[in-house]
Coordinates of C-alpha atoms in Angstrom, one line a residue:
M1 CA 0.0 0.0 0.0
G2 CA 1.2 3.5 -0.6
R3 CA 2.0 6.4 1.8
H4 CA -1.1 8.3 2.9
S5 CA 0.1 11.9 3.0
E6 CA -0.1 14.4 0.2
A7 CA 3.2 15.9 -1.0
A8 CA 4.5 18.2 -3.7
T9 CA 8.1 18.4 -4.8
A10 CA 9.7 21.7 -4.0
K11 CA 12.9 23.2 -5.3
K12 CA 15.9 21.2 -4.1
P13 CA 18.6 23.1 -2.1
G14 CA 21.4 21.7 -4.3
R15 CA 24.6 19.8 -3.6
K16 CA 26.8 22.6 -2.4
L17 CA 26.5 22.4 1.4
I18 CA 29.8 20.6 2.0
L19 CA 31.6 21.9 5.0
S20 CA 35.1 21.2 6.2
I21 CA 35.3 20.7 10.0
I22 CA 38.7 20.5 11.5
G23 CA 40.0 19.2 14.9
A24 CA 36.9 18.6 17.0
V25 CA 34.8 19.1 13.9
V26 CA 34.1 16.5 11.3
V27 CA 33.7 16.4 7.6
V28 CA 30.0 16.6 7.0
G29 CA 29.0 15.3 3.6
V30 CA 25.7 17.0 2.7
V31 CA 23.3 15.0 0.5
S32 CA 20.4 17.3 -0.5
S33 CA 16.8 16.4 -0.9
G34 CA 13.8 18.6 -0.4
V35 CA 10.2 17.5 -0.4
F36 CA 7.9 20.3 0.5
V37 CA 4.7 19.3 2.2
W38 CA 2.1 22.0 2.8
V39 CA -1.0 21.1 4.9
G40 CA -3.8 22.9 6.5
G41 CA -5.4 25.0 3.8
Y42 CA -2.8 23.8 1.2
L43 CA -4.7 25.1 -1.9
N44 CA -5.2 28.7 -0.6
P45 CA -4.8 29.9 2.9
L46 CA -7.2 32.8 2.4
F47 CA -10.1 30.5 1.4
A48 CA -9.3 28.3 4.5
S49 CA -9.4 31.4 6.7
A50 CA -12.7 32.5 5.2
D51 CA -14.3 29.1 5.8
S52 CA -13.1 28.9 9.4
G53 CA -14.1 32.4 10.2
C54 CA -10.4 33.4 10.9
A55 CA -9.6 37.0 10.0
E56 CA -5.9 36.1 9.8
T57 CA -4.1 32.8 9.7
E58 CA -0.8 32.3 11.6
R59 CA 1.8 30.3 9.8
L60 CA 4.0 27.6 11.6
A61 CA 7.1 26.4 9.7
I62 CA 8.5 23.0 10.7
V63 CA 11.5 21.4 9.0
A64 CA 11.8 17.7 9.6
D65 CA 14.0 14.8 8.6
T66 CA 12.7 13.1 5.5
S67 CA 12.0 9.9 7.4
I68 CA 9.5 11.5 9.8
A69 CA 8.1 14.3 7.6
P70 CA 5.2 12.2 6.1
A71 CA 3.9 11.4 9.6
L72 CA 4.2 15.0 10.7
A73 CA 2.3 16.1 7.6
D74 CA -0.6 13.9 8.6
I75 CA -0.5 15.2 12.1
A76 CA -0.3 18.8 10.9
E77 CA -3.3 18.4 8.6
K78 CA -5.4 17.1 11.5
F79 CA -4.0 19.8 13.8
D80 CA -4.9 22.6 11.5
A81 CA -8.3 21.3 10.7
K82 CA -9.4 20.7 14.3
S83 CA -7.7 23.7 15.8
D84 CA -9.5 26.9 16.6
L85 CA -6.2 28.8 16.7
C86 CA -6.4 29.9 13.0
V87 CA -3.0 28.2 12.1
S88 CA -1.5 26.9 8.9
T89 CA 1.3 24.5 9.5
E90 CA 3.9 23.9 6.8
I91 CA 6.1 20.8 7.0
T92 CA 9.3 20.9 5.0
A93 CA 11.0 17.5 4.6
Q94 CA 14.8 17.8 4.3
D95 CA 17.7 15.5 5.1
S96 CA 19.1 16.3 8.6
A97 CA 22.5 16.9 7.1
D98 CA 21.2 19.8 5.0
T99 CA 19.2 21.3 7.8
A100 CA 22.2 21.1 10.2
A101 CA 24.3 23.0 7.8
V102 CA 21.6 25.6 7.1
V103 CA 20.9 26.2 10.8
A104 CA 24.7 26.4 11.6
S105 CA 25.1 29.1 8.9
G106 CA 22.2 31.1 10.4
G107 CA 20.0 30.6 7.3
A108 CA 17.1 28.6 8.8
E109 CA 13.7 30.1 8.3
A110 CA 11.6 27.8 10.4
D111 CA 10.1 27.7 13.9
A112 CA 11.2 24.2 14.7
W113 CA 13.3 21.3 13.5
I114 CA 12.9 17.6 14.1
P115 CA 16.1 15.8 13.1
E116 CA 16.7 12.1 12.8
A117 CA 18.8 12.1 16.0
T118 CA 20.3 14.4 18.6
V119 CA 23.7 13.9 17.1
W120 CA 22.7 16.3 14.3
V121 CA 22.4 19.0 16.9
D122 CA 26.0 18.3 17.9
R123 CA 27.1 18.3 14.3
M124 CA 25.3 21.6 13.7
N125 CA 27.1 23.2 16.6
A126 CA 30.4 21.8 15.3
T127 CA 29.7 23.2 11.9
A128 CA 28.9 26.6 13.3
T129 CA 32.3 26.6 15.1
S130 CA 34.1 25.7 11.9
L131 CA 32.4 28.7 10.2
G132 CA 33.7 31.0 13.0
Q133 CA 30.2 31.6 14.3
S134 CA 28.6 31.2 17.7
A135 CA 26.4 28.1 18.2
P136 CA 22.8 29.0 17.2
E137 CA 20.4 29.8 20.1
I138 CA 18.1 26.8 20.1
D139 CA 15.9 25.0 22.6
V140 CA 16.3 21.2 22.3
R141 CA 13.1 19.5 23.6
E142 CA 12.5 15.9 24.4
S143 CA 12.1 13.4 21.6
V144 CA 8.8 12.9 19.9
A145 CA 9.6 9.4 18.6
S146 CA 12.3 6.8 18.4
S147 CA 13.5 4.1 16.0
P148 CA 16.0 1.3 16.7
V149 CA 18.9 0.6 14.3
V150 CA 18.4 -2.7 12.5
F151 CA 19.7 -4.7 9.6
A152 CA 17.5 -4.6 6.5
G153 CA 17.5 -7.4 3.9
A154 CA 15.4 -8.4 0.9
T155 CA 12.4 -10.5 1.7
T156 CA 13.4 -13.0 -0.9
K157 CA 16.7 -13.6 1.0
A158 CA 15.1 -13.7 4.4
T159 CA 15.4 -17.5 4.8
E160 CA 19.1 -17.4 3.9
L161 CA 19.7 -14.5 6.3
A162 CA 17.9 -16.3 9.1
A163 CA 20.2 -19.4 8.7
E164 CA 22.5 -17.7 11.2
P165 CA 21.5 -15.0 13.7
V166 CA 22.5 -11.5 12.6
S167 CA 24.8 -9.7 14.9
W168 CA 27.3 -6.9 15.2
A169 CA 29.9 -9.6 16.1
R170 CA 29.4 -11.1 12.6
V171 CA 29.9 -7.7 11.0
L172 CA 33.2 -7.3 12.9
G173 CA 34.2 -10.8 11.9
G174 CA 33.4 -10.2 8.2
T175 CA 30.8 -13.1 8.0
L176 CA 27.7 -10.9 7.5
P177 CA 27.8 -9.0 4.1
T178 CA 26.9 -5.5 5.2
I179 CA 26.2 -2.3 3.3
L180 CA 26.6 1.0 5.3
P181 CA 25.1 4.2 3.8
D182 CA 27.4 7.1 4.2
P183 CA 27.4 7.9 8.0
E184 CA 28.2 11.5 7.1
A185 CA 24.7 11.8 5.8
S186 CA 22.9 9.0 7.9
A187 CA 22.4 9.1 11.6
A188 CA 21.3 5.4 11.5
S189 CA 24.7 4.5 9.9
L190 CA 26.6 6.6 12.5
A191 CA 24.6 5.0 15.4
G192 CA 25.3 1.6 13.8
L193 CA 29.1 2.3 14.0
L194 CA 28.6 3.3 17.6
A195 CA 27.0 -0.1 18.3
L196 CA 29.7 -1.8 16.3
R197 CA 32.4 -0.2 18.3
G198 CA 30.6 -1.2 21.5
H199 CA 31.0 -4.8 20.5
S200 CA 34.6 -4.6 19.3
S201 CA 37.6 -5.6 21.5
P202 CA 38.6 -2.8 23.8
D203 CA 42.1 -4.2 23.7
D204 CA 42.5 -4.2 20.0
P205 CA 41.4 -0.9 18.3
R206 CA 42.5 -2.4 14.9
Q207 CA 39.4 -4.6 15.0
F208 CA 37.0 -1.7 14.8
A209 CA 39.2 0.2 12.4
G210 CA 39.5 -2.9 10.1
A211 CA 35.7 -3.3 10.1
M212 CA 35.3 0.3 9.1
I213 CA 37.8 -0.2 6.3
E214 CA 35.8 -3.2 5.1
L215 CA 32.5 -1.3 5.2
S216 CA 34.0 1.6 3.4
K217 CA 34.9 -0.4 0.3
T218 CA 31.5 0.5 -1.1
I219 CA 29.7 3.6 0.3
P220 CA 26.2 4.2 -1.1
A221 CA 25.4 7.9 -1.4
S222 CA 22.0 7.4 0.3
T223 CA 19.9 4.9 2.2
S224 CA 17.6 4.4 -0.8
A225 CA 20.6 3.6 -3.0
A226 CA 21.7 1.0 -0.4
F227 CA 18.2 -0.5 -0.4
G228 CA 18.4 -0.7 -4.2
S229 CA 21.7 -2.5 -3.9
V230 CA 20.5 -5.1 -1.4
T231 CA 17.3 -5.9 -3.3
A232 CA 19.2 -6.3 -6.6
S233 CA 22.0 -8.4 -5.1
H234 CA 22.0 -12.1 -5.9
E235 CA 23.7 -12.8 -2.6
P236 CA 22.1 -12.2 0.8
A237 CA 23.3 -9.0 2.3
V238 CA 22.0 -6.4 4.8
V239 CA 21.9 -2.7 5.1
V240 CA 22.5 -0.8 8.4
T241 CA 19.4 1.4 8.7
S242 CA 16.5 2.2 11.1
E243 CA 13.3 0.4 11.7
A244 CA 11.4 3.5 10.5
Q245 CA 13.3 3.6 7.2
V246 CA 12.4 0.0 6.5
A247 CA 8.7 0.8 7.3
A248 CA 8.8 3.8 5.1
Y249 CA 10.3 1.8 2.2
N250 CA 7.7 -0.9 2.5
L251 CA 4.8 1.6 2.8
D252 CA 5.7 3.0 -0.6
G253 CA 4.8 -0.3 -2.2
P254 CA 8.2 -1.4 -3.7
A255 CA 8.5 -4.3 -6.2
E256 CA 10.4 -6.2 -3.5
A257 CA 9.9 -5.3 0.2
L258 CA 12.5 -5.3 2.9
V259 CA 12.5 -7.2 6.2
A260 CA 14.1 -5.8 9.4
A261 CA 16.5 -8.2 11.1
Y262 CA 17.2 -7.3 14.8
P263 CA 20.8 -7.8 16.1
V264 CA 20.8 -10.6 18.6
D265 CA 23.6 -8.8 20.6
G266 CA 21.5 -5.7 21.1
T267 CA 21.2 -2.4 19.3
V268 CA 20.9 1.3 19.7
S269 CA 18.0 3.6 19.0
L270 CA 17.6 6.9 17.2
D271 CA 15.7 9.7 18.9
Y272 CA 13.8 12.5 17.2
P273 CA 14.2 15.6 19.4
L274 CA 12.0 18.7 18.7
V275 CA 14.4 21.6 18.4
R276 CA 12.8 25.1 18.7
L277 CA 14.6 27.5 16.4
S278 CA 12.5 30.7 16.6
A279 CA 13.1 33.3 19.3
P280 CA 10.4 33.5 22.0
D281 CA 7.6 36.0 21.4
E282 CA 8.0 39.4 23.0
P283 CA 5.2 40.5 25.3
A284 CA 2.6 42.6 23.5
E285 CA 2.4 46.2 24.6
A286 CA -1.1 47.3 25.8
E287 CA -2.6 50.2 23.9
A288 CA -3.7 53.1 26.1
D289 CA -6.7 53.9 24.0
G290 CA -8.1 50.3 24.0
D291 CA -7.6 50.0 20.2
T292 CA -9.9 47.2 19.0
A293 CA -7.2 45.6 16.7
S294 CA -4.8 45.6 19.6
E295 CA -7.4 43.9 21.8
E296 CA -8.0 41.2 19.2
K297 CA -4.2 40.6 18.9
A298 CA -3.9 40.4 22.6
G299 CA -6.6 37.9 22.8
A300 CA -5.1 35.7 20.0
A301 CA -2.7 32.9 20.6
T302 CA 1.0 33.9 20.4
H303 CA 3.4 32.2 18.0
D304 CA 5.0 30.3 21.0
E305 CA 1.6 29.1 22.1
L306 CA 0.8 27.8 18.6
L307 CA 4.1 26.0 18.5
D308 CA 3.4 24.6 22.0
A309 CA 0.0 23.4 20.8
F310 CA 1.5 21.7 17.7
E311 CA 4.2 20.0 19.8
T312 CA 1.5 18.7 22.1
A313 CA -0.4 17.4 19.1
V314 CA 2.6 15.6 17.8
R315 CA 3.2 13.9 21.2
K316 CA -0.4 12.8 21.4
A317 CA -0.5 11.4 17.8
T318 CA 0.9 8.0 18.8
K319 CA -1.3 6.1 16.3
I320 CA -0.2 8.2 13.3
L321 CA 3.5 7.8 14.3
A322 CA 3.1 4.1 14.8
A323 CA 1.4 3.7 11.5
N324 CA 4.5 5.2 9.9
G325 CA 6.9 2.9 11.8
F326 CA 7.9 4.9 14.8
R327 CA 8.1 3.8 18.4
A328 CA 7.4 5.9 21.4
P329 CA 10.3 8.2 22.7
D330 CA 11.1 5.6 25.3
G331 CA 11.3 2.8 22.7
S332 CA 8.1 1.2 23.6
G333 CA 5.0 0.5 21.4
K334 CA 3.6 -2.0 19.0
L335 CA 3.8 -1.6 15.2
D336 CA 1.6 -3.1 12.5
V337 CA 3.8 -2.4 9.4
A338 CA 5.0 -5.0 6.9
G339 CA 8.6 -6.0 7.3
V340 CA 9.2 -4.9 10.9
G341 CA 8.5 -6.6 14.2
A342 CA 5.4 -5.8 16.2
E343 CA 7.2 -5.8 19.6
A344 CA 9.9 -3.3 20.4
P345 CA 13.4 -4.7 20.6
A346 CA 15.7 -3.9 23.4
A347 CA 17.7 -0.9 22.5
T348 CA 19.7 1.8 24.2
A349 CA 19.5 5.5 23.1
A350 CA 22.5 6.5 20.9
L351 CA 22.9 9.8 22.8
D352 CA 26.7 9.9 23.1
G353 CA 27.2 12.7 20.6
A354 CA 30.9 13.2 21.4
T355 CA 31.7 9.6 20.8
Q356 CA 29.7 9.6 17.6
L357 CA 31.6 12.6 16.3
E358 CA 34.9 10.9 17.3
I359 CA 33.8 7.8 15.3
L360 CA 32.9 10.1 12.3
R361 CA 36.3 11.7 12.4
A362 CA 37.9 8.3 12.3
W363 CA 35.6 7.3 9.4
S364 CA 36.5 10.4 7.5
V365 CA 40.2 9.5 7.8
L366 CA 39.8 5.9 6.9
T367 CA 37.6 6.6 3.9
L368 CA 40.0 9.2 2.3
R369 CA 40.6 7.6 -1.0
S370 CA 44.2 6.6 -1.6
R371 CA 46.6 6.8 -4.5
M372 CA 49.6 4.6 -3.7
L373 CA 52.8 3.4 -5.3
A374 CA 53.7 0.0 -3.8
V375 CA 57.5 -0.5 -4.0
I376 CA 58.5 -4.1 -3.4
D377 CA 62.0 -5.4 -2.4
V378 CA 63.0 -8.3 -4.7
S379 CA 66.6 -8.5 -3.6
G380 CA 68.1 -12.0 -3.2
S381 CA 67.7 -12.0 0.5
M382 CA 63.9 -12.3 0.1
E383 CA 64.7 -16.0 -0.6
E384 CA 65.7 -16.5 3.0
P385 CA 63.4 -18.2 5.5
A386 CA 61.4 -16.2 8.0
E387 CA 60.4 -17.3 11.6
N388 CA 57.6 -19.6 10.4
G389 CA 59.8 -21.4 7.8
L390 CA 58.3 -19.7 4.8
R391 CA 60.6 -17.6 2.5
R392 CA 60.2 -13.9 3.1
I393 CA 58.8 -13.5 -0.5
D394 CA 56.2 -16.2 0.3
I395 CA 55.1 -14.2 3.4
F396 CA 54.8 -11.1 1.3
Q397 CA 52.8 -12.9 -1.4
Q398 CA 50.3 -14.3 1.1
A399 CA 49.9 -10.9 2.8
A400 CA 49.7 -8.9 -0.4
V401 CA 46.7 -11.0 -1.6
G402 CA 44.8 -10.3 1.6
A403 CA 45.8 -6.6 1.5
M404 CA 44.5 -6.2 -2.0
Q405 CA 41.1 -7.3 -0.8
K406 CA 41.0 -4.5 1.8
F407 CA 41.0 -1.8 -0.9
S408 CA 37.9 -0.5 -2.6
G409 CA 37.8 0.0 -6.4
E410 CA 38.3 3.7 -5.9
V411 CA 41.8 3.2 -4.5
E412 CA 44.6 3.8 -7.1
L413 CA 47.6 1.5 -7.0
G414 CA 50.8 1.1 -8.9
V415 CA 53.7 -1.3 -8.5
W416 CA 57.5 -1.0 -8.6
V417 CA 60.1 -3.7 -7.7
F418 CA 63.6 -2.8 -6.7
S419 CA 67.1 -4.2 -6.1
T420 CA 70.5 -3.1 -7.3
A421 CA 71.0 -2.7 -11.0
R422 CA 67.4 -3.9 -11.6
N423 CA 66.8 -1.7 -14.6
G424 CA 70.1 -0.9 -16.3
E425 CA 71.8 1.5 -13.8
L426 CA 68.5 2.1 -12.0
D427 CA 67.6 0.2 -8.8
Y428 CA 63.9 0.2 -9.5
E429 CA 61.6 -1.1 -12.3
D430 CA 58.1 0.2 -13.0
L431 CA 55.8 -2.8 -13.5
S432 CA 52.4 -1.2 -13.3
P433 CA 51.2 2.4 -13.4
I434 CA 49.1 4.0 -10.7
A435 CA 45.5 3.3 -11.7
P436 CA 42.1 2.5 -10.1
L437 CA 41.6 -1.0 -8.8
A438 CA 38.1 -0.7 -10.3
D439 CA 39.7 -1.4 -13.6
V440 CA 39.5 -5.2 -13.6
A441 CA 42.4 -5.6 -16.1
H442 CA 44.6 -3.4 -13.9
T443 CA 43.8 -5.5 -10.8
Q444 CA 44.5 -8.7 -12.7
Q445 CA 47.8 -7.2 -13.8
I446 CA 48.8 -6.5 -10.2
A447 CA 47.8 -10.0 -9.1
G448 CA 50.0 -11.4 -11.8
I449 CA 52.9 -9.3 -10.7
I450 CA 52.5 -10.6 -7.1
Q451 CA 52.5 -14.2 -8.3
S452 CA 55.6 -13.6 -10.4
L453 CA 57.7 -12.1 -7.6
P454 CA 59.7 -15.2 -6.8
D455 CA 61.0 -15.3 -10.4
R456 CA 62.2 -11.7 -10.1
L457 CA 64.5 -12.1 -7.1
G458 CA 68.2 -11.1 -7.3
G459 CA 70.6 -8.4 -6.5
A460 CA 71.1 -6.3 -3.3
T461 CA 68.9 -3.7 -1.6
G462 CA 68.9 -0.4 -3.4
L463 CA 66.8 1.3 -0.9
Y464 CA 67.7 5.0 -0.9
D465 CA 67.8 5.7 -4.6
T466 CA 64.5 3.9 -5.0
T467 CA 62.8 5.8 -2.2
L468 CA 63.7 9.2 -3.7
A469 CA 62.6 8.2 -7.2
A470 CA 59.3 6.8 -5.9
V471 CA 58.4 10.1 -4.0
K472 CA 59.2 12.1 -7.2
R473 CA 57.1 9.8 -9.3
V474 CA 54.0 10.1 -7.1
R475 CA 54.4 13.9 -6.9
E476 CA 54.6 14.2 -10.7
S477 CA 51.1 13.0 -11.1
Y478 CA 49.7 14.2 -7.8
D479 CA 46.0 14.1 -7.3
P480 CA 44.9 16.7 -4.6
E481 CA 41.5 14.8 -4.2
K482 CA 43.3 11.7 -2.8
V483 CA 45.9 10.7 -0.2
N484 CA 49.1 10.2 -2.3
S485 CA 51.7 8.0 -0.7
V486 CA 54.5 5.5 -1.2
L487 CA 54.1 2.1 0.4
L488 CA 57.6 0.5 0.5
F489 CA 58.3 -3.2 1.5
T490 CA 61.8 -4.3 2.3
D491 CA 63.7 -7.0 4.2
G492 CA 67.0 -5.3 4.5
K493 CA 69.1 -2.1 4.7
N494 CA 70.5 -0.1 1.8
E495 CA 73.3 -2.0 0.1
D496 CA 73.9 0.2 -3.1
E497 CA 77.4 1.4 -2.7
N498 CA 77.1 3.4 -5.9
G499 CA 73.9 5.2 -4.8
I500 CA 73.2 8.1 -2.4
D501 CA 73.6 7.7 1.3
L502 CA 70.9 8.3 4.0
D503 CA 71.9 11.9 4.7
T504 CA 71.8 12.8 1.0
L505 CA 68.4 11.1 0.7
L506 CA 67.0 13.1 3.6
A507 CA 68.5 16.3 2.2
E508 CA 66.9 15.7 -1.2
L509 CA 63.6 14.9 0.4
A510 CA 63.7 18.1 2.3
K511 CA 64.6 20.0 -0.9
I512 CA 61.6 18.7 -2.9
D513 CA 59.2 18.8 0.0
D514 CA 56.0 20.6 -0.9
P515 CA 53.4 21.0 2.0
S516 CA 50.7 21.4 -0.6
K517 CA 51.6 18.1 -2.1
P518 CA 52.5 15.7 0.7
V519 CA 53.8 12.3 -0.2
P520 CA 54.3 10.3 3.0
V521 CA 56.4 7.2 2.8
I522 CA 55.1 4.2 4.6
M523 CA 58.0 1.8 5.2
I524 CA 57.3 -1.9 6.2
G525 CA 60.3 -4.0 7.1
F526 CA 60.4 -7.9 7.0
G527 CA 62.8 -9.9 9.2
P528 CA 65.7 -9.1 11.4
D529 CA 67.9 -7.5 8.8
T530 CA 65.9 -4.3 8.3
D531 CA 67.4 -0.9 9.3
L532 CA 64.5 0.3 11.3
A533 CA 66.3 3.4 12.5
A534 CA 66.9 4.5 8.9
M535 CA 63.3 3.7 8.0
Q536 CA 62.1 5.8 10.8
R537 CA 64.2 8.8 9.7
I538 CA 62.8 8.5 6.2
A539 CA 59.3 8.2 7.5
Q540 CA 59.8 11.2 9.8
A541 CA 61.1 13.3 6.9
T542 CA 58.1 12.6 4.8
K543 CA 55.5 12.5 7.6
G544 CA 55.0 8.8 7.0
A545 CA 55.4 5.8 9.2
A546 CA 57.8 2.8 9.7
Y547 CA 56.6 -0.6 10.7
S548 CA 58.1 -4.0 11.3
A549 CA 56.4 -7.2 10.2
S550 CA 57.5 -10.9 10.3
K551 CA 54.3 -12.9 9.9
P552 CA 51.8 -12.8 7.0
E553 CA 49.0 -11.5 9.2
D554 CA 51.3 -8.6 10.4
L555 CA 50.9 -6.9 7.0
G556 CA 47.2 -6.7 7.3
T557 CA 47.7 -5.1 10.8
V558 CA 50.2 -2.7 9.4
L559 CA 47.9 -1.6 6.6
V560 CA 45.1 -0.9 9.1
D561 CA 47.5 1.2 11.0
A562 CA 48.8 2.9 7.9
L563 CA 45.2 3.9 6.9
S564 CA 43.8 4.7 10.3
Q565 CA 46.8 6.8 11.4
R566 CA 46.8 9.2 8.5
S567 CA 45.6 12.1 10.6
C568 CA 48.1 11.8 13.4
R569 CA 51.4 11.2 11.5
P570 CA 54.2 11.6 12.3
N571 CA 53.3 11.7 16.0
C572 CA 50.8 8.9 16.4
G573 CA 52.5 7.4 19.5

């Protein structure tokens, strides 16, 4: 069945509200959508006033998240029709990301705002700070509704999904294929990450970071896009979303409905606070001559009283909210909507705004798209056995295959190999240009190079000449929209007697340094023969990092560190 509120499309605000928030502030990706719903005399307010006997109609302007706006439209229509307050209530449906940015910049023209979650108020304040403005004066009231975070799957895959209980633990372990809409535009996704972190190991921060890297391989621009992906997929998968969004999707009568799966290890809930944006009414001044118009105005409801009356109407409209898939503010209530459970699940409110902003900052760092040149040591010493009996080159091959799977198709990767006199007088050989991994042929080429490495071994370690040449190469084709870096793997120290020494390398790196085009060098050493001290000096000079790895699984750990520590180098501690 279809949704039961009338709506007309309004002019969309556009895709230009992208704000950079630094330090305690986060990058807020703004995805615009504007559906304007006008109720309460929606054809002509003058006719409505005439029919009701109102000499003048007062306008209330409410902006609400797109998920709850249809329910509010129904409530407003009944409120205006039954009220004797001569009021016309306009509901503007807008993504909370857009509204947060507009309110932060002082451009909101509304009396109240009902966002998807309180965290949007925190992000609005952070945005205002980043713009050099004071936080807007607002009055954050209690929530009018709530909705737990759930996993949504296609109904045709429900049996397969139910074969094993869905849980955050399975997301962490990589055994539940999960799609996460962009948390910079979705409070449900951000709250889902909060729940995910709550179930990760407190002793191993890499577990949560690794899970976010996996989730970021594909980032749908919107929840509706994620729903489209999961219903079109041939394999069972789930979307992190809210119960209300599943209900809204199914109420629109899609070709294939969704079903909400509730995490067996608990979940969190979104709240929908009512935020008063308009300044309080000023007391009306009494007219000394008893002017009739002034007396009528004094007897009419003030704007604040109208807003109070509408807020009360919303809180009492539990049946309308439930029909649209919303629980009571305390999480209780029964629903009768296809695809969601009747009884409320156990859920805690995701009210820790500071923690959610911290998670969002980490997400923003992890999802910065990379452009990397992988530089691989193929000197003869890579034939030597490591601690586990495998050759060093075998360890690298095993780890490299797993590492490739961590990257999304948007990552750009190129491959060099190096050892002394590898390419004429040069210590390095360009085997694959830096190109997107989304290119299947390019990815296959790199996989072939990895498999061929044992056949390429020979020579000594020409570390310093290669490092300098690699930094220069990456900077030559620098992409300011990506994180440009050199990822260098070696099992030894520099052995090129005809090449530059360490001091010369550091001096050359300082000479070509360009703060507007940083190229950090991430150095990963295998085995006991690496010169970690020299690697650390090179990393420090390029604001990179140096790591030591001996087991195949160490490389995966190093790559998580290399990606998650991009914002703190070179002083990550």
